[in-house]
Amino acid sequence: MALNIPGLVSLSVFFTLTLATGIWASWKSKKDQQNRNPTEMAIVGGRNINVFIGLFTATATWVGGAYINGTAEIVYLPSKGLLWVQAPVGFALSLVIGGFFFVNPMRSKNYVTVMDPLQETYGNVMGSLLFIPPLLGEVFWFAAILASLGATMRVILDIGGSLAILVSACTVILYTLLGGLYSVAYTDVIQLVFIILSLWVCIPFALVNSATESIYYTATHQSYQDPWIGKIEKQYLGRWLDDFFYLVLGSIPWQTYFQRVLSTASPGQARLISYLSGLGCFSMAIPSVLIGAVAASTDWNQTSYGLPSPLERGESAMILPLVLHYLCPAYISIAGLGAIAAAAMSSADSALLSAGSMFAHNIYRKILRKKAAETEVLWAMRTSMLVFGAGAAGLAFYSSSVYDLWFLSGELVYALLFPQLCCALFAPSTNTYGSAAGFLVGLLLRVLAGEPALSIPPIICYPGCSLVNGTYSQLFPFKTFTMLLTLGTIIAVSYLAVVLFQRNLLPRRWDVCNITGGTGTLIPLRQVEKQMGSPNVGLEENRD
């Protein structure tokens, strides 16, 4: 296959347009920065992002390369099918729940990052520990996106994946460094428009290709492979529910989400953006579902791809670019590549900005340099983004392990960070003892459950755990179970710690986490019991 010159030119134009938009947005942010906090401008856009831009950037953040590629892949896989495509509904519900329950508490105190309520409630030490899972998640996410983009360009343009990774990383890092959230938000508008137009332009050509059977027929009938509608077998129902709750609830405690809702002018606008972007995420999955259905309905022997099929060659993860390349005219597949590149960059810049924002605001400003000037914090943010971006680009060359690490870090965010955030916002009487105990319990349970993708065998075999082809598979919804146990541990240990110190069962000098506030007085036990729903609300309070 020769180098695809038209495709390379088209992609260069797209990258140039994206970079130009990012630079223009950077100039606009500096123009609007007068009499505003420069760090807050970079992180949350000075809380001045309008609804239109906010809707586009919130939608584009979730509709990334993994979203459109992964949706098509799952529909195509005979062992999965449409019924296993959970991300569209999961992300949509996540954004609705986030808007309904989490926006007001976060906006009412003018928080800047998702880590702010955690540090405020549990202190800087626990905050720095809780910072690790989302940081790893953002960096591995960035690396996985770059790896996916590199593989796609290798298929359609026949250029080295390494070159594609480096060019993409440099472009994203440059405009994100220059303009912060303004650059990310305005480039997201361009990228989302590219995704919508490019994928829908490709759909008719793929559907009418002579090698493709009617997707209406193949949805329920055996053709070249099993029906693409899929099925959920009884023994896998627990795993299906576990994955679904993971997507719905585990997608909330990410800085990429809160960065959008915290950047709007009012809580009402933030809720509106959250609700509408959920609808946008769901609708953006439709082209990928159709492309996956087309792939499952295609006789690949009638195309220049030939046999064996992508499934038999182990190239299912590349099914979307393969459909674009082999079932669409060349000039149409180039448009599809633009969609994939746009989707990748729209998520990559968000991950990079998120990681840099949390480090600069929650680690550098609040722990390392408490008296740092705003300019110093801004440069710390830029430096950290450069370091994280370079590290992610290096990790992108190890694509398979990066994807596995990203999934594992996302599960840690679900098991550890989501219950901590819920307690910090809705059970403010929880304390550092409960937070630390919950962190240790959640981390231990998740690690002991094993991870087949990383060849970590399970120590705890939950009900339904089975050995398949030499690999243990957990069919029990252990991720959600771990999250709920973490939540219960935080509440129970927090209450226990208050009781022990309130009733002088433990000396006050043992209170190393200083939940007495350094004054010898605790939160009244009656208040704690009331907030935690204890039946002992009527007990007499012990007073000093």
XYZ file of C-alpha atoms in Angstrom:
544
model
C 0.000 0.000 0.000
C 1.448 3.369 -1.045
C 1.487 6.544 1.000
C -1.925 8.209 0.837
C -0.904 11.732 -0.232
C -4.429 13.254 -0.426
C -5.237 11.856 3.002
C -2.006 13.227 4.436
C -2.739 16.683 2.996
C -6.308 16.594 4.308
C -5.151 15.603 7.773
C -2.476 18.311 7.751
C -5.166 20.894 6.970
C -7.261 19.604 9.871
C -4.331 19.743 12.304
C -3.458 23.263 11.126
C -7.065 24.436 11.530
C -7.255 22.939 15.026
C -3.967 24.536 16.067
C -5.011 27.908 14.616
C -8.302 27.748 16.533
C -6.453 26.916 19.735
C -4.051 29.832 19.262
C -6.943 32.211 18.517
C -8.740 31.007 21.655
C -5.552 31.591 23.624
C -5.438 35.177 22.367
C -9.127 35.600 23.256
C -8.552 34.296 26.795
C -5.714 36.763 27.334
C -7.943 39.576 26.066
C -10.689 38.568 28.509
C -8.219 38.034 31.340
C -8.066 41.647 32.444
C -8.912 41.942 36.154
C -9.412 38.163 36.370
C -7.464 35.431 38.119
C -5.101 33.979 35.446
C -5.056 30.505 36.983
C -8.837 30.389 37.200
C -9.003 31.562 33.594
C -6.811 28.649 32.513
C -8.630 26.015 34.596
C -12.322 27.027 34.445
C -12.304 29.780 31.800
C -13.001 32.504 34.342
C -16.451 30.883 34.814
C -17.507 32.653 31.648
C -18.017 29.846 29.097
C -21.390 30.259 27.352
C -23.944 27.471 26.993
C -23.245 26.795 23.306
C -19.488 26.367 23.754
C -20.030 24.495 27.014
C -22.392 22.022 25.360
C -19.963 21.309 22.544
C -16.932 20.897 24.788
C -18.777 18.681 27.302
C -20.046 16.403 24.514
C -16.701 16.288 22.705
C -14.917 15.355 25.922
C -16.814 12.066 26.193
C -17.103 11.408 22.448
C -13.446 10.551 22.027
C -11.535 8.107 19.880
C -12.153 5.269 22.320
C -15.880 6.046 22.286
C -16.466 5.924 18.534
C -13.934 3.147 17.847
C -14.995 1.060 20.842
C -18.709 1.298 20.036
C -18.138 0.056 16.487
C -15.880 -2.743 17.733
C -18.358 -4.065 20.312
C -21.210 -4.123 17.770
C -18.946 -6.002 15.341
C -17.702 -8.659 17.791
C -19.838 -11.839 17.546
C -19.373 -12.491 21.279
C -20.761 -9.028 22.171
C -23.101 -7.130 19.848
C -25.326 -4.097 20.301
C -26.700 -5.213 23.673
C -23.185 -4.887 25.113
C -22.781 -1.302 23.875
C -23.261 0.349 27.258
C -21.221 3.547 26.917
C -23.863 5.693 25.117
C -26.582 5.064 27.700
C -24.086 4.911 30.567
C -22.443 8.252 29.756
C -25.814 9.898 29.102
C -27.179 8.808 32.487
C -23.895 9.807 34.140
C -24.191 13.350 32.816
C -27.844 13.583 33.862
C -27.090 12.309 37.383
C -24.085 14.611 37.624
C -26.200 17.603 36.645
C -29.041 16.716 39.002
C -27.059 15.837 42.145
C -23.483 17.130 41.902
C -23.565 20.478 40.102
C -25.194 22.548 42.868
C -22.917 21.376 45.731
C -19.820 21.970 43.603
C -20.938 25.360 42.295
C -22.230 26.681 45.633
C -18.704 26.775 47.085
C -16.992 27.910 43.866
C -14.749 24.857 43.710
C -12.162 24.804 40.934
C -11.396 21.077 40.704
C -13.004 17.815 41.764
C -10.285 17.446 44.419
C -11.279 20.633 46.277
C -14.122 19.157 48.398
C -11.944 16.128 49.205
C -9.081 18.263 50.463
C -11.460 20.534 52.332
C -13.110 17.603 54.132
C -10.250 15.132 54.574
C -7.118 17.289 54.480
C -4.151 17.631 52.142
C -2.537 14.273 52.938
C -5.631 12.271 51.982
C -6.198 14.665 49.093
C -2.754 13.874 47.697
C -3.432 10.125 47.969
C -6.816 10.452 46.279
C -5.148 12.511 43.530
C -3.143 9.490 42.325
C -5.926 7.370 40.699
C -7.413 10.197 38.578
C -3.936 11.414 37.594
C -2.970 7.952 36.366
C -6.334 7.654 34.645
C -5.877 10.925 32.727
C -2.300 10.131 31.662
C -3.123 6.575 30.569
C -6.232 7.878 28.787
C -4.134 10.393 26.857
C -1.644 7.649 25.957
C -4.383 5.237 24.846
C -5.960 7.913 22.633
C -2.632 8.649 20.959
C -1.990 4.940 20.413
C -5.412 4.497 18.815
C -4.869 7.482 16.536
C -1.446 6.207 15.492
C -2.874 2.798 14.586
C -5.674 4.415 12.566
C -3.308 6.571 10.539
C -1.150 3.554 9.857
C -4.160 1.756 8.332
C -5.557 4.578 6.190
C -2.506 6.707 5.369
C 0.215 4.032 5.514
C 2.470 6.237 7.636
C 4.353 5.229 10.745
C 2.253 5.196 13.885
C 5.123 6.795 15.805
C 5.055 9.867 13.574
C 1.291 10.210 14.014
C 1.610 9.934 17.805
C 4.324 12.589 17.971
C 2.524 15.066 15.694
C -0.781 14.628 17.521
C 0.816 14.951 20.955
C 2.761 18.086 20.004
C -0.349 19.758 18.534
C -2.521 19.026 21.570
C 0.160 20.024 24.087
C 0.903 23.289 22.279
C -2.598 24.746 22.080
C -3.554 23.454 25.548
C -0.460 25.090 27.043
C -1.235 28.391 25.356
C -4.904 28.845 26.150
C -6.006 26.388 28.842
C -9.743 25.715 28.919
C -10.501 28.422 26.349
C -8.335 26.692 23.724
C -9.679 23.256 24.617
C -13.323 24.420 24.512
C -13.122 26.268 21.191
C -11.153 23.508 19.455
C -13.758 21.042 20.749
C -16.369 22.888 18.679
C -14.319 22.385 15.505
C -13.580 18.771 16.394
C -17.181 17.841 17.173
C -18.381 19.340 13.895
C -15.731 17.289 12.083
C -16.883 14.115 13.839
C -20.559 14.647 13.014
C -20.088 15.577 9.358
C -17.330 13.091 8.542
C -18.951 9.983 9.992
C -22.401 10.686 8.563
C -20.910 11.323 5.116
C -19.315 7.841 5.244
C -22.402 5.927 6.391
C -24.365 5.803 3.069
C -21.351 4.567 1.100
C -20.650 1.787 3.607
C -24.313 0.708 3.690
C -24.697 0.365 -0.089
C -21.372 -1.379 -0.745
C -21.899 -4.534 -2.796
C -19.981 -6.640 -0.256
C -22.406 -5.685 2.528
C -25.602 -7.527 3.408
C -28.644 -5.617 4.682
C -27.959 -4.693 8.315
C -31.676 -4.998 9.021
C -31.500 -8.685 8.057
C -28.182 -9.457 9.770
C -29.368 -7.891 13.039
C -31.373 -11.036 13.806
C -30.155 -13.605 11.243
C -26.888 -15.478 10.822
C -24.984 -14.286 7.785
C -21.199 -13.971 7.691
C -21.171 -14.134 11.493
C -23.631 -14.160 14.405
C -26.380 -11.478 14.457
C -24.936 -8.126 15.445
C -27.783 -7.354 17.865
C -26.005 -9.668 20.308
C -27.304 -11.328 23.449
C -26.699 -11.278 27.194
C -26.365 -14.779 28.574
C -27.648 -15.380 32.091
C -24.246 -16.107 33.609
C -22.899 -12.769 32.312
C -25.731 -10.618 33.656
C -23.746 -9.727 36.798
C -20.804 -8.524 34.757
C -23.099 -6.564 32.428
C -24.706 -4.759 35.377
C -21.307 -4.162 36.970
C -19.965 -2.568 33.790
C -23.118 -0.496 33.421
C -22.978 0.951 36.944
C -19.257 1.535 36.473
C -19.971 3.654 33.389
C -22.869 5.550 34.992
C -21.346 6.324 38.398
C -17.648 5.942 37.649
C -17.809 8.641 34.961
C -18.817 11.329 37.459
C -15.717 11.914 39.664
C -13.467 13.136 36.834
C -12.013 16.601 36.512
C -12.801 16.570 32.775
C -16.517 16.628 33.657
C -16.410 19.127 36.499
C -14.104 21.420 34.538
C -17.000 21.990 32.125
C -19.807 22.498 34.617
C -17.634 24.714 36.838
C -16.735 26.965 33.911
C -20.243 28.248 33.173
C -21.685 31.514 34.446
C -24.433 29.988 36.628
C -25.542 26.676 38.181
C -28.586 26.668 35.883
C -26.391 26.818 32.799
C -24.165 24.089 34.259
C -27.134 21.755 34.751
C -28.452 22.507 31.268
C -25.068 21.710 29.704
C -24.855 18.478 31.672
C -28.333 17.311 30.587
C -27.969 18.268 26.917
C -24.459 16.842 26.582
C -25.851 13.519 27.832
C -28.287 13.567 24.923
C -25.439 14.556 22.610
C -23.264 11.648 23.756
C -26.069 9.185 23.110
C -26.817 10.498 19.611
C -23.131 10.566 18.651
C -22.960 6.779 19.081
C -25.406 6.143 16.213
C -22.839 6.391 13.361
C -20.462 4.027 15.169
C -23.257 1.518 15.787
C -24.141 1.571 12.071
C -20.494 1.118 11.065
C -20.125 -1.831 13.446
C -23.300 -3.364 12.003
C -21.969 -2.889 8.482
C -18.701 -4.621 9.424
C -20.616 -7.571 10.876
C -22.664 -7.784 7.642
C -19.733 -7.678 5.204
C -18.181 -10.464 3.157
C -14.589 -9.312 3.530
C -13.498 -11.683 0.774
C -15.248 -9.366 -1.706
C -13.087 -6.423 -0.631
C -9.402 -5.752 -1.163
C -8.910 -6.569 2.515
C -9.601 -10.233 1.743
C -9.589 -13.159 4.115
C -9.140 -13.898 6.946
C -11.584 -11.388 8.381
C -10.589 -8.606 10.805
C -11.878 -10.740 13.679
C -9.674 -13.672 12.680
C -6.652 -11.402 12.220
C -7.129 -9.874 15.662
C -7.862 -6.427 14.197
C -11.347 -5.942 15.642
C -10.209 -2.815 17.499
C -9.520 -1.218 14.094
C -12.896 -2.080 12.597
C -14.084 1.527 12.175
C -11.072 2.709 10.120
C -11.114 -0.605 8.215
C -14.738 -0.063 7.170
C -13.947 3.492 6.119
C -10.910 2.385 4.117
C -12.220 -0.744 2.402
C -15.964 -0.059 2.023
C -15.909 3.659 1.127
C -14.303 5.557 -1.770
C -10.850 6.945 -1.010
C -11.965 10.554 -0.775
C -14.737 9.556 1.663
C -12.430 7.484 3.869
C -10.215 10.553 4.212
C -13.193 12.414 5.698
C -13.704 9.530 8.104
C -10.092 9.740 9.197
C -10.702 13.397 10.026
C -13.534 12.294 12.323
C -11.285 9.822 14.138
C -8.484 12.367 14.504
C -10.954 14.976 15.775
C -12.453 12.556 18.292
C -9.022 11.593 19.551
C -7.837 15.170 19.990
C -11.069 16.319 21.662
C -10.509 13.831 24.489
C -6.719 14.078 24.619
C -6.653 17.815 25.294
C -9.272 17.421 28.029
C -7.237 14.717 29.772
C -4.072 16.810 29.584
C -5.747 19.954 30.943
C -7.438 17.970 33.705
C -4.196 16.416 34.966
C -2.333 19.732 34.849
C -5.170 21.602 36.602
C -5.373 19.195 39.525
C -1.604 19.148 40.005
C -1.190 22.929 39.909
C -4.235 23.810 42.028
C -4.416 20.939 44.515
C -0.808 19.777 44.858
C 1.459 22.698 43.975
C -0.636 25.545 45.388
C -2.137 23.800 48.439
C 0.755 21.534 49.482
C 4.094 22.348 47.871
C 3.962 26.156 47.599
C 1.125 27.572 49.694
C 2.268 31.173 49.160
C 2.901 30.861 45.420
C 1.828 33.763 43.238
C -0.828 33.190 40.560
C 1.759 33.443 37.769
C 3.900 30.802 39.455
C 0.920 28.435 39.777
C 0.098 29.000 36.106
C 3.630 28.068 35.065
C 3.522 25.030 37.346
C 0.377 23.984 35.511
C 2.009 24.434 32.117
C 5.147 22.570 33.167
C 3.125 19.666 34.553
C 1.080 19.454 31.341
C 4.301 19.292 29.337
C 5.648 16.511 31.572
C 2.374 14.540 31.596
C 1.964 14.966 27.826
C 5.499 13.801 27.089
C 5.063 10.838 29.434
C 1.760 9.861 27.802
C 3.301 10.102 24.326
C 6.080 7.753 25.459
C 3.552 5.297 26.908
C 1.533 5.371 23.661
C 4.136 3.189 21.977
C 3.072 0.361 24.314
C -0.553 0.464 23.215
C -1.900 -2.845 24.541
C -0.610 -2.418 28.093
C -1.641 1.257 28.127
C -5.276 0.369 27.437
C -5.229 -2.175 30.266
C -3.688 0.312 32.702
C -6.268 2.921 31.697
C -9.150 0.532 32.435
C -7.635 -0.427 35.799
C -7.061 3.184 36.856
C -10.648 4.023 35.826
C -11.914 1.214 38.053
C -9.849 2.610 40.936
C -11.491 6.006 40.417
C -14.895 4.297 40.609
C -14.056 2.198 43.675
C -12.074 4.835 45.599
C -12.889 8.353 44.428
C -16.642 8.182 43.784
C -17.595 7.154 47.357
C -15.134 9.704 48.781
C -16.688 12.487 46.684
C -20.213 11.455 47.684
C -19.288 11.532 51.362
C -17.463 14.873 51.091
C -20.464 16.515 49.413
C -23.425 14.781 51.059
C -22.081 13.469 54.405
C -19.823 16.290 55.622
C -19.456 14.746 59.086
C -17.274 12.004 57.647
C -13.645 12.548 58.522
C -10.087 11.655 57.631
C -10.141 8.383 59.571
C -13.077 7.154 57.544
C -11.552 8.404 54.306
C -8.243 6.624 54.960
C -9.980 3.394 55.980
C -12.212 3.501 52.904
C -9.223 4.123 50.651
C -7.309 1.140 52.061
C -10.308 -1.200 51.979
C -11.253 -0.242 48.410
C -7.692 -0.485 47.112
C -7.112 -3.834 48.798
C -10.356 -5.369 47.534
C -9.768 -4.173 43.974
C -6.193 -5.477 43.835
C -7.138 -8.818 45.401
C -9.868 -9.289 42.774
C -7.118 -9.609 40.136
C -6.831 -8.211 36.628
C -6.673 -10.724 33.735
C -5.471 -8.129 31.214
C -2.375 -7.469 33.342
C -1.936 -11.159 34.273
C -2.756 -10.479 37.940
C -4.497 -13.599 39.325
C -7.358 -13.093 41.808
C -6.776 -13.785 45.494
C -10.473 -13.257 46.209
C -12.664 -15.412 43.985
C -16.177 -14.019 44.119
C -19.245 -16.170 43.290
C -19.186 -17.095 39.606
C -15.398 -16.803 39.296
C -14.268 -19.272 36.627
C -11.111 -20.336 34.852
C -11.413 -19.876 31.082
C -8.466 -20.724 28.813
C -6.061 -20.383 31.720
C -7.428 -16.969 32.802
C -9.692 -16.308 35.779
C -12.849 -14.364 35.010
C -14.925 -12.616 37.705
C -18.624 -12.707 36.790
C -19.777 -11.250 40.098
C -20.298 -7.419 40.050
C -17.202 -6.943 42.213
C -16.419 -3.382 41.076
C -19.750 -2.079 42.332
C -19.496 -4.258 45.435
C -16.064 -2.748 46.183
C -17.400 0.777 45.678
C -20.341 0.182 48.050
C -18.087 -1.393 50.670
C -15.734 1.590 50.428
C -18.696 3.934 50.921
C -19.895 1.984 53.951
C -16.396 1.889 55.440
C -15.972 5.675 55.178
C -19.269 6.328 56.961
C -18.860 3.619 59.634
C -15.244 4.412 60.561
C -15.940 8.160 60.590
C -18.833 7.638 62.999
C -16.775 5.250 65.137
C -13.884 7.723 65.382
C -16.233 10.508 66.521
C -17.821 8.241 69.144
C -14.461 7.101 70.516
C -13.127 10.625 70.929
C -16.456 12.240 71.903
C -16.972 9.827 74.790
C -13.320 9.906 75.791
C -12.894 6.200 75.057
C -9.662 7.233 73.358
C -7.441 10.077 74.603
C -7.694 13.292 72.601
C -3.919 13.286 72.144
C -4.285 10.204 69.930
C -6.324 12.238 67.466
C -3.535 12.504 64.878
C -5.983 13.582 62.163
C -7.146 16.447 64.367
C -10.867 15.912 63.947
C -11.211 17.861 67.195
C -10.151 20.915 65.210
C -7.294 21.599 67.612
C -9.671 23.123 70.176
C -10.573 20.070 72.208
C -14.168 20.071 70.888
C -15.673 17.731 68.362
C -18.662 17.966 66.080
C -21.570 17.094 68.371
C -22.346 13.403 68.243
C -26.058 14.127 67.756
C -25.259 16.081 64.573
C -23.114 13.237 63.224
C -25.804 10.657 63.956
C -28.479 12.794 62.342
C -26.456 13.220 59.136
C -25.591 9.519 58.993
C -29.080 8.283 59.806
C -28.180 6.647 63.135
C -30.999 5.459 65.426
C -29.104 6.902 68.407
C -30.023 10.499 67.682
C -31.692 10.759 71.064
C -28.590 9.895 73.070
C -27.233 12.562 75.346
C -24.195 14.393 74.053
C -21.072 14.253 76.174
C -19.759 17.681 76.860
C -16.298 18.681 78.011
